[in-house]
Tab-separated table of C-alpha atoms and ligand atoms in Angstrom:
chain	number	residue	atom	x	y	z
A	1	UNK	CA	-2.007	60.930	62.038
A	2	UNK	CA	-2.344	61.705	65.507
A	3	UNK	CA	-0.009	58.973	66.927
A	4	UNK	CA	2.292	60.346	64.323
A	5	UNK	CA	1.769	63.898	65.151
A	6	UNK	CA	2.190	63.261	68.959
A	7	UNK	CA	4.888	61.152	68.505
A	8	UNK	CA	7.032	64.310	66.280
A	9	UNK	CA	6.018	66.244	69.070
A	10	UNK	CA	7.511	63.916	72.148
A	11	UNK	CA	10.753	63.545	69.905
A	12	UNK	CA	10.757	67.570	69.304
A	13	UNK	CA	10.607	68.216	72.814
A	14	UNK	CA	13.173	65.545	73.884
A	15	UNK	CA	15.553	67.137	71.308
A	16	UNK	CA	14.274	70.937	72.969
A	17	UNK	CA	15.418	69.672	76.420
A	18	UNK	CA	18.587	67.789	75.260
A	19	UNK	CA	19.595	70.799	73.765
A	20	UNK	CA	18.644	73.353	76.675
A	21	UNK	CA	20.544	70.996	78.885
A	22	UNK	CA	23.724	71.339	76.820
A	23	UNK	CA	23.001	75.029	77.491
A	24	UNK	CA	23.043	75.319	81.037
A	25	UNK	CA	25.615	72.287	81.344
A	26	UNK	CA	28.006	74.000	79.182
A	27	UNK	CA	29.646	76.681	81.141
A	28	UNK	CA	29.646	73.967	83.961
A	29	UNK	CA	31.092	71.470	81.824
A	30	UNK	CA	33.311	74.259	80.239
A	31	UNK	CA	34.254	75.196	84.019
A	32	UNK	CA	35.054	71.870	85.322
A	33	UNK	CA	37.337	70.898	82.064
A	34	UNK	CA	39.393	73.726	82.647
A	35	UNK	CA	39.806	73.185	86.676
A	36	UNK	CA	40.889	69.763	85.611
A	37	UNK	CA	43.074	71.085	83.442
A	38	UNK	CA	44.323	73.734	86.110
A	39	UNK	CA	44.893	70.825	88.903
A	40	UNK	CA	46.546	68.633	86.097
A	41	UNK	CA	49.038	71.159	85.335
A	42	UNK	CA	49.722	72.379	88.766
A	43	UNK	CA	50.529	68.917	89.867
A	44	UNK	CA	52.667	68.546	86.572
A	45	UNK	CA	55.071	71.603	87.945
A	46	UNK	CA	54.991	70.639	91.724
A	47	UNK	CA	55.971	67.424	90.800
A	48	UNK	CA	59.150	68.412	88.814
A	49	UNK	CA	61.299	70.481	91.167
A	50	UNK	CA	60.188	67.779	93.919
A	51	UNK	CA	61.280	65.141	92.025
A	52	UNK	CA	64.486	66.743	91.775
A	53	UNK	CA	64.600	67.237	95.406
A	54	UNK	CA	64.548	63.858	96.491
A	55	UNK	CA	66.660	62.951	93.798
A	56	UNK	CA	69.595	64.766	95.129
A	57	UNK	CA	69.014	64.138	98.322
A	58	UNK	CA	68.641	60.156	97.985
A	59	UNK	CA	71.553	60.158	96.308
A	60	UNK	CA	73.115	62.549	99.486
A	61	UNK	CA	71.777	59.789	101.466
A	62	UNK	CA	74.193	57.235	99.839
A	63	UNK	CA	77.555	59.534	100.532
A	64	UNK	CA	77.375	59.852	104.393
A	65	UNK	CA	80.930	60.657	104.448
A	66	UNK	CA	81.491	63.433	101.843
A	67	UNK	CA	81.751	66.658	103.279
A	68	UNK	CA	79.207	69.628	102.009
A	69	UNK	CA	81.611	71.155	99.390
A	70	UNK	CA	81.683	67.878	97.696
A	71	UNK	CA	78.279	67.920	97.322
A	72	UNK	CA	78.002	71.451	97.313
A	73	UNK	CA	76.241	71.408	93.267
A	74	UNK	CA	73.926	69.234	93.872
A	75	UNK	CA	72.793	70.855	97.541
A	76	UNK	CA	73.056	74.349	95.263
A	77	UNK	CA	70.388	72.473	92.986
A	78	UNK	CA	68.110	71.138	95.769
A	79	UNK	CA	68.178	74.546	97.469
A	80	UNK	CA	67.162	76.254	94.167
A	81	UNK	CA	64.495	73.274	93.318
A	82	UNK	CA	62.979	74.411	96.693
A	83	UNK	CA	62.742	78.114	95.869
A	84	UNK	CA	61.318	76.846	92.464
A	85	UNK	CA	58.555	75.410	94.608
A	86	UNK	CA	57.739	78.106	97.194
A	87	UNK	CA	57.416	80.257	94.161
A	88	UNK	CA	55.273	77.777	92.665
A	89	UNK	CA	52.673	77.431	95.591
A	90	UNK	CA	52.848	80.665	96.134
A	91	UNK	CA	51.576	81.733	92.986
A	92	UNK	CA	48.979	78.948	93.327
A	93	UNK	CA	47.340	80.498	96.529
A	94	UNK	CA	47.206	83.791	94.369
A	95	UNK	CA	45.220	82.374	92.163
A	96	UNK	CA	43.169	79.896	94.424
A	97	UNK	CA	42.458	83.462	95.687
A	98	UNK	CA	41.046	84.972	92.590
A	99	UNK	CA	39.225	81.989	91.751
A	100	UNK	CA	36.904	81.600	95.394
A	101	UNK	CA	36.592	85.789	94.757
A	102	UNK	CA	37.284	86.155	98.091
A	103	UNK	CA	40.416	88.772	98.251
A	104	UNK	CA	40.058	91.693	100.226
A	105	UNK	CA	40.849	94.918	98.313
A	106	UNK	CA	41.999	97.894	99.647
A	107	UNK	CA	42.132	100.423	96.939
A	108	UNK	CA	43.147	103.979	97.723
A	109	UNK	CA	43.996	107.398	96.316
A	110	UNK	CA	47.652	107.481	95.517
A	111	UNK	CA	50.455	109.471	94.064
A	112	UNK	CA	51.799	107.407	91.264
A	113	UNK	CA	55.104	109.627	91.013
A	114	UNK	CA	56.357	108.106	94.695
A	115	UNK	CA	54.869	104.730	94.200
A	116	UNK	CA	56.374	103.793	91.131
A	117	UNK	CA	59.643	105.146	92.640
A	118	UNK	CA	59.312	103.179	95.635
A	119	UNK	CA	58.230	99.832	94.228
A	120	UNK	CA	60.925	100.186	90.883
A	121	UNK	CA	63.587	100.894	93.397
A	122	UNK	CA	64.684	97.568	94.728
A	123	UNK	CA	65.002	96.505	91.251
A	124	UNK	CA	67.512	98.881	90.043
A	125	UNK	CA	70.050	96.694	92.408
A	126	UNK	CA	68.780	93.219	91.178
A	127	UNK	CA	69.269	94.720	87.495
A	128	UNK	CA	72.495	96.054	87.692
A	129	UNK	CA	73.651	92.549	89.185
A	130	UNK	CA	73.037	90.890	86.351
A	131	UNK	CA	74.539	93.806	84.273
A	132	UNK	CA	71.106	94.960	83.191
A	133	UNK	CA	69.830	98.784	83.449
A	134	UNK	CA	66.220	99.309	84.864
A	135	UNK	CA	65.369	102.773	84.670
A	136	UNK	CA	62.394	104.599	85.770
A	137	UNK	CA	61.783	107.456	82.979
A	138	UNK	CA	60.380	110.937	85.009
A	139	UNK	CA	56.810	110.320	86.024
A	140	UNK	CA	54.228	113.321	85.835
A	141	UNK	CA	52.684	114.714	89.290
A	142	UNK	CA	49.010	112.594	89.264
A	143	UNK	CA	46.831	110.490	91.690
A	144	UNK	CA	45.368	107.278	90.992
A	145	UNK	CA	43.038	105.340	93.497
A	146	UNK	CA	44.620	101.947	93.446
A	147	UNK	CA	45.426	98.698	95.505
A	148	UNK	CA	48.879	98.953	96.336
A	149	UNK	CA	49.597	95.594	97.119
A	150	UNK	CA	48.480	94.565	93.813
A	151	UNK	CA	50.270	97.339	91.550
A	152	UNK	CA	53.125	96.437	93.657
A	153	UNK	CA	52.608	92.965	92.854
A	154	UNK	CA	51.800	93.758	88.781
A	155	UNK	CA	54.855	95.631	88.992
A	156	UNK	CA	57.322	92.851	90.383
A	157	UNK	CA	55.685	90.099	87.597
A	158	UNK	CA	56.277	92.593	84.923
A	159	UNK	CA	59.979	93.610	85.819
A	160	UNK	CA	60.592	90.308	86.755
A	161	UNK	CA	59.860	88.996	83.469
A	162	UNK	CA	61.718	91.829	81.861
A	163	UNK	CA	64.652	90.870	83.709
A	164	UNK	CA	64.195	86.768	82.740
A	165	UNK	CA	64.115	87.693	78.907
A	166	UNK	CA	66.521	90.274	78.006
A	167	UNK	CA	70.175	90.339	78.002
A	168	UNK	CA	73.096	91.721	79.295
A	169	UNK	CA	73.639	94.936	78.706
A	170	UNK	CA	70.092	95.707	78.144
A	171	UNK	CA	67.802	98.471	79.584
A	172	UNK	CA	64.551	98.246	80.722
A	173	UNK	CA	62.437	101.033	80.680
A	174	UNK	CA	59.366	101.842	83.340
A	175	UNK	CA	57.256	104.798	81.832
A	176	UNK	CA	53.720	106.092	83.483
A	177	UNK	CA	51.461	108.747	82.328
A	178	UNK	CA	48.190	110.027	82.869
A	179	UNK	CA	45.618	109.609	79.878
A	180	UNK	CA	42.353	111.716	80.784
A	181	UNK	CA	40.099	109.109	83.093
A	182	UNK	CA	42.922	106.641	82.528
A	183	UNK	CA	46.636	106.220	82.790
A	184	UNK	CA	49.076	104.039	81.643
A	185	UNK	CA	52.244	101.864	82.814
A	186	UNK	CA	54.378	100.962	80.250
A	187	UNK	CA	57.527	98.162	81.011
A	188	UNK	CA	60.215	98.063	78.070
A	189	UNK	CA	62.331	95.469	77.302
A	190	UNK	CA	65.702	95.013	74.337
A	191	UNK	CA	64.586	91.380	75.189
A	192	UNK	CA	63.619	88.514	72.675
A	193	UNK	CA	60.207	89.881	72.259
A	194	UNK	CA	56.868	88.127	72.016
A	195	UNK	CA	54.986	87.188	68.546
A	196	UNK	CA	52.411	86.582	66.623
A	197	UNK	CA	49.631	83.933	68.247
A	198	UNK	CA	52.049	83.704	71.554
A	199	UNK	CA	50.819	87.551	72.368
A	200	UNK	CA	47.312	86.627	73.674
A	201	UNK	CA	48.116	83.353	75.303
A	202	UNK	CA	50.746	84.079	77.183
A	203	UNK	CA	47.866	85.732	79.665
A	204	UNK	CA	46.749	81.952	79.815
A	205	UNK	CA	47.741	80.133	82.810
A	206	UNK	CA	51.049	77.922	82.673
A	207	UNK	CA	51.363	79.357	78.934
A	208	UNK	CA	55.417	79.348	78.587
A	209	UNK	CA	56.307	80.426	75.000
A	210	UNK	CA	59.776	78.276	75.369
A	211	UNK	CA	59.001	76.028	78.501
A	212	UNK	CA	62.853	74.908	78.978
A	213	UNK	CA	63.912	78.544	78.751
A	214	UNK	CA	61.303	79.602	81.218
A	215	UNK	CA	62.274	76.354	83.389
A	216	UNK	CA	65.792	77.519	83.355
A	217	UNK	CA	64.973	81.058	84.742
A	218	UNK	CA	62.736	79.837	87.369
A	219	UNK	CA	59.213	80.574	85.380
A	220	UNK	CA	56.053	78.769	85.758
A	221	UNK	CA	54.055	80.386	83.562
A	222	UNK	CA	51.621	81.776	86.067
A	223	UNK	CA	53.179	85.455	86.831
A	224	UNK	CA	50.942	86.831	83.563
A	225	UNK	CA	47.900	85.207	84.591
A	226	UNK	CA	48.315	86.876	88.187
A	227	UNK	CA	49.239	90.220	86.093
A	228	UNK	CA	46.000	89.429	84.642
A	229	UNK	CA	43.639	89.205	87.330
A	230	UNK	CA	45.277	91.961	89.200
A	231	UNK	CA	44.616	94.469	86.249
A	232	UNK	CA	41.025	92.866	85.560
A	233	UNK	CA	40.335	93.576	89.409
A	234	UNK	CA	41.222	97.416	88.682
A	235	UNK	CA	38.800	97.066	85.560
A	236	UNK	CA	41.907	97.906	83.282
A	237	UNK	CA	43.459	96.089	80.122
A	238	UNK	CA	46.933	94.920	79.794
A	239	UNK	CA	48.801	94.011	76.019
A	240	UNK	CA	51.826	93.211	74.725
A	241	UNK	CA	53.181	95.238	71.807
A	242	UNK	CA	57.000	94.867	70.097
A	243	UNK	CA	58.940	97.641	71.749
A	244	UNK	CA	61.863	99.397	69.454
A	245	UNK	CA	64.047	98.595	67.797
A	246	UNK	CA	63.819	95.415	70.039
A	247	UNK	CA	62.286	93.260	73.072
A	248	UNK	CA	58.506	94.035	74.101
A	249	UNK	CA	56.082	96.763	75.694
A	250	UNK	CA	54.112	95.292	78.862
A	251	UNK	CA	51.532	97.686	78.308
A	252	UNK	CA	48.992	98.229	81.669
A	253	UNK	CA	46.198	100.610	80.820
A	254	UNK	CA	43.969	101.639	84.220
A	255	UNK	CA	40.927	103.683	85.106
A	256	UNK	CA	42.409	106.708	87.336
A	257	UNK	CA	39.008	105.859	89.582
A	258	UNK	CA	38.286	102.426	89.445
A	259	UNK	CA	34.325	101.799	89.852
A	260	UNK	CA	33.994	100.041	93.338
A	261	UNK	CA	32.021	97.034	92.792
A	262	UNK	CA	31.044	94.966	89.172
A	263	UNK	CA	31.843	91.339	88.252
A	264	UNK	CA	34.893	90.898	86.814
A	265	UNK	CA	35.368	87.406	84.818
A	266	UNK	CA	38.517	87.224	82.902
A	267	UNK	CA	39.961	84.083	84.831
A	268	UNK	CA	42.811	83.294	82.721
B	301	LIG	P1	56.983	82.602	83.343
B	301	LIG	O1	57.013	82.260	84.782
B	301	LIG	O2	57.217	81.429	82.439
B	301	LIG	O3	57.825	83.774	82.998
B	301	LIG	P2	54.672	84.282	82.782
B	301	LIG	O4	53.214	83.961	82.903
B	301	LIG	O5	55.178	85.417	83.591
B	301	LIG	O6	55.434	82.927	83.105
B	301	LIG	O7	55.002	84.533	81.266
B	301	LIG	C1	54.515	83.622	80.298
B	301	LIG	C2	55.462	83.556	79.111
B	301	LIG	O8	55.444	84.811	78.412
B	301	LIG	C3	56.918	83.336	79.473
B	301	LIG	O9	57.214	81.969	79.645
B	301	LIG	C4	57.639	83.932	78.260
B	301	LIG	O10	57.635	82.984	77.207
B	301	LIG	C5	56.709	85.081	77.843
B	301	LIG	N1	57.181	86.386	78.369
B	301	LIG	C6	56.758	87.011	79.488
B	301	LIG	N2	57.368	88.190	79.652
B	301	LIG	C7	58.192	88.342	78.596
B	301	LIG	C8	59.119	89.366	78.177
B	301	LIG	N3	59.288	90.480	78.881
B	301	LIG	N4	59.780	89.156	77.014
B	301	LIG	C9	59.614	88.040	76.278
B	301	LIG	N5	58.773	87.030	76.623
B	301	LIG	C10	58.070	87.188	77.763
């Protein structure tokens, strides 16, 4: 009985530490699966646009005599596989950054009104030259201690992406208010919308709801993962609702005084 009851016991705690193991190994395990995953896919899109590249230019290679306009589509291609790339690795280091924690952030007290003016601005240009309308609907008198860089940053994915997905003739609409302790940024699109299941992963890193669509307007599907961290950092929310009657709402909600310090860990 004793040999038996000794025995239960040496199996029970061999089971207790298998299973404790599992515990601490899982986030680890968890961790390491998904920077596999991250690497995996990041190689997948670098390798595309330089495939292309040396594509086009092996095949330059063979036509030593042509002059540039002959060849002028396929340099046009090269040139915009390139961009595709800078983009790309670009976006990477963004998030390399948010990964290692180590960003410096320089968050300050300031008057939404002339921000949103100055950073919306630029766009109004790039809209109208693809026969879009971006306007920027009256924003109240308020202050908001924020990194500027970032916002700036949030702003360009979001109008960016507003631009990629809605069609000529189409206005997009920036709206900001302030909510009490919080205030909100609101981006409108008459676009084709997001549903259902694709709302909450298209946060997700490389998520493309129609990947040849997104490939086609120069999307990688990291610009809502980098909208993500940015807003996490400010310790605010961001959702996408339909807007009316058409398109989407990029919906940023943010403290108006961020707390200074706090873990955030929403790594998309
Ligand atoms: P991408 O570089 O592919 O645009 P994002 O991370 O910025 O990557 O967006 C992820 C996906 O979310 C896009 O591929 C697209 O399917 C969808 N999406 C983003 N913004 C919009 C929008 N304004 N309207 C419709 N779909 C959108």
């Amino acid at each position: 009985v004793m040999l038996i009851t000794m025995g239960v016991f040496w199996l029970l705690s061999i089971l207790m530490s298998v299973w404790m193991s599992r515990l601490t190994m899982r986030p680890i395990l968890r961790s390491w699966g998904r920077q596999t995953e991250f690497v995996g896919n990041a190689a997948h899109e670098l390798r595309t646009p330089l495939t292309i590249i040396q594509n086009k230019l092996e095949f330059l290679l063979t036509k030593p005599n042509d002059k540039i306009i002959d060849q002028a589509a396929n340099i046009a291609i090269a040139n915009s596989e390139s961009q595709r790339l800078q983009k790309l690795t670009h976006d990477l280091l963004a998030l390399a950054r948010s990964d290692s924690n180590t960003l410096q952030t320089n968050f300050e007290s300031t008057e939404v009104a002339d921000f949103l003016q100055y950073t919306v601005e630029p766009y109004t240009e790039i809209a109208a030259s693809q026969g879009k309308k971006l306007v920027l609907a009256p924003v109240p008198t308020f202050k908001a201690v924020l990194d500027q860089d970032l916002i700036h940053q949030l702003m360009n994915i979001l109008i960016d992406n507003a631009l990629k997905y809605s069609p000529q003739g189409s206005t997009i609409t920036v709206t900001a208010q302030p909510l009490g302790r919080k205030w909100q940024l609101i981006v409108a699109d008459q676009g084709i919308g997001v549903t259902g299941r694709d709302r909450a992963r298209i946060f997700d890193r490389f998520y493309r709801v129609d990947t040849s669509r997104s490939r086609q307007t120069g999307g990688n599907g990291l610009g809502l993962s980098i909208a993500h961290w940015i807003v996490d950092l400010h310790h605010g929310t961001i959702t996408v609702r339909d807007n009316q009657p058409k398109g989407s709402q990029f919906v940023t909600t943010l403290p108006v005084n961020p707390p200074k310090n706090g873990h955030h860990d929403a790594k998309k």
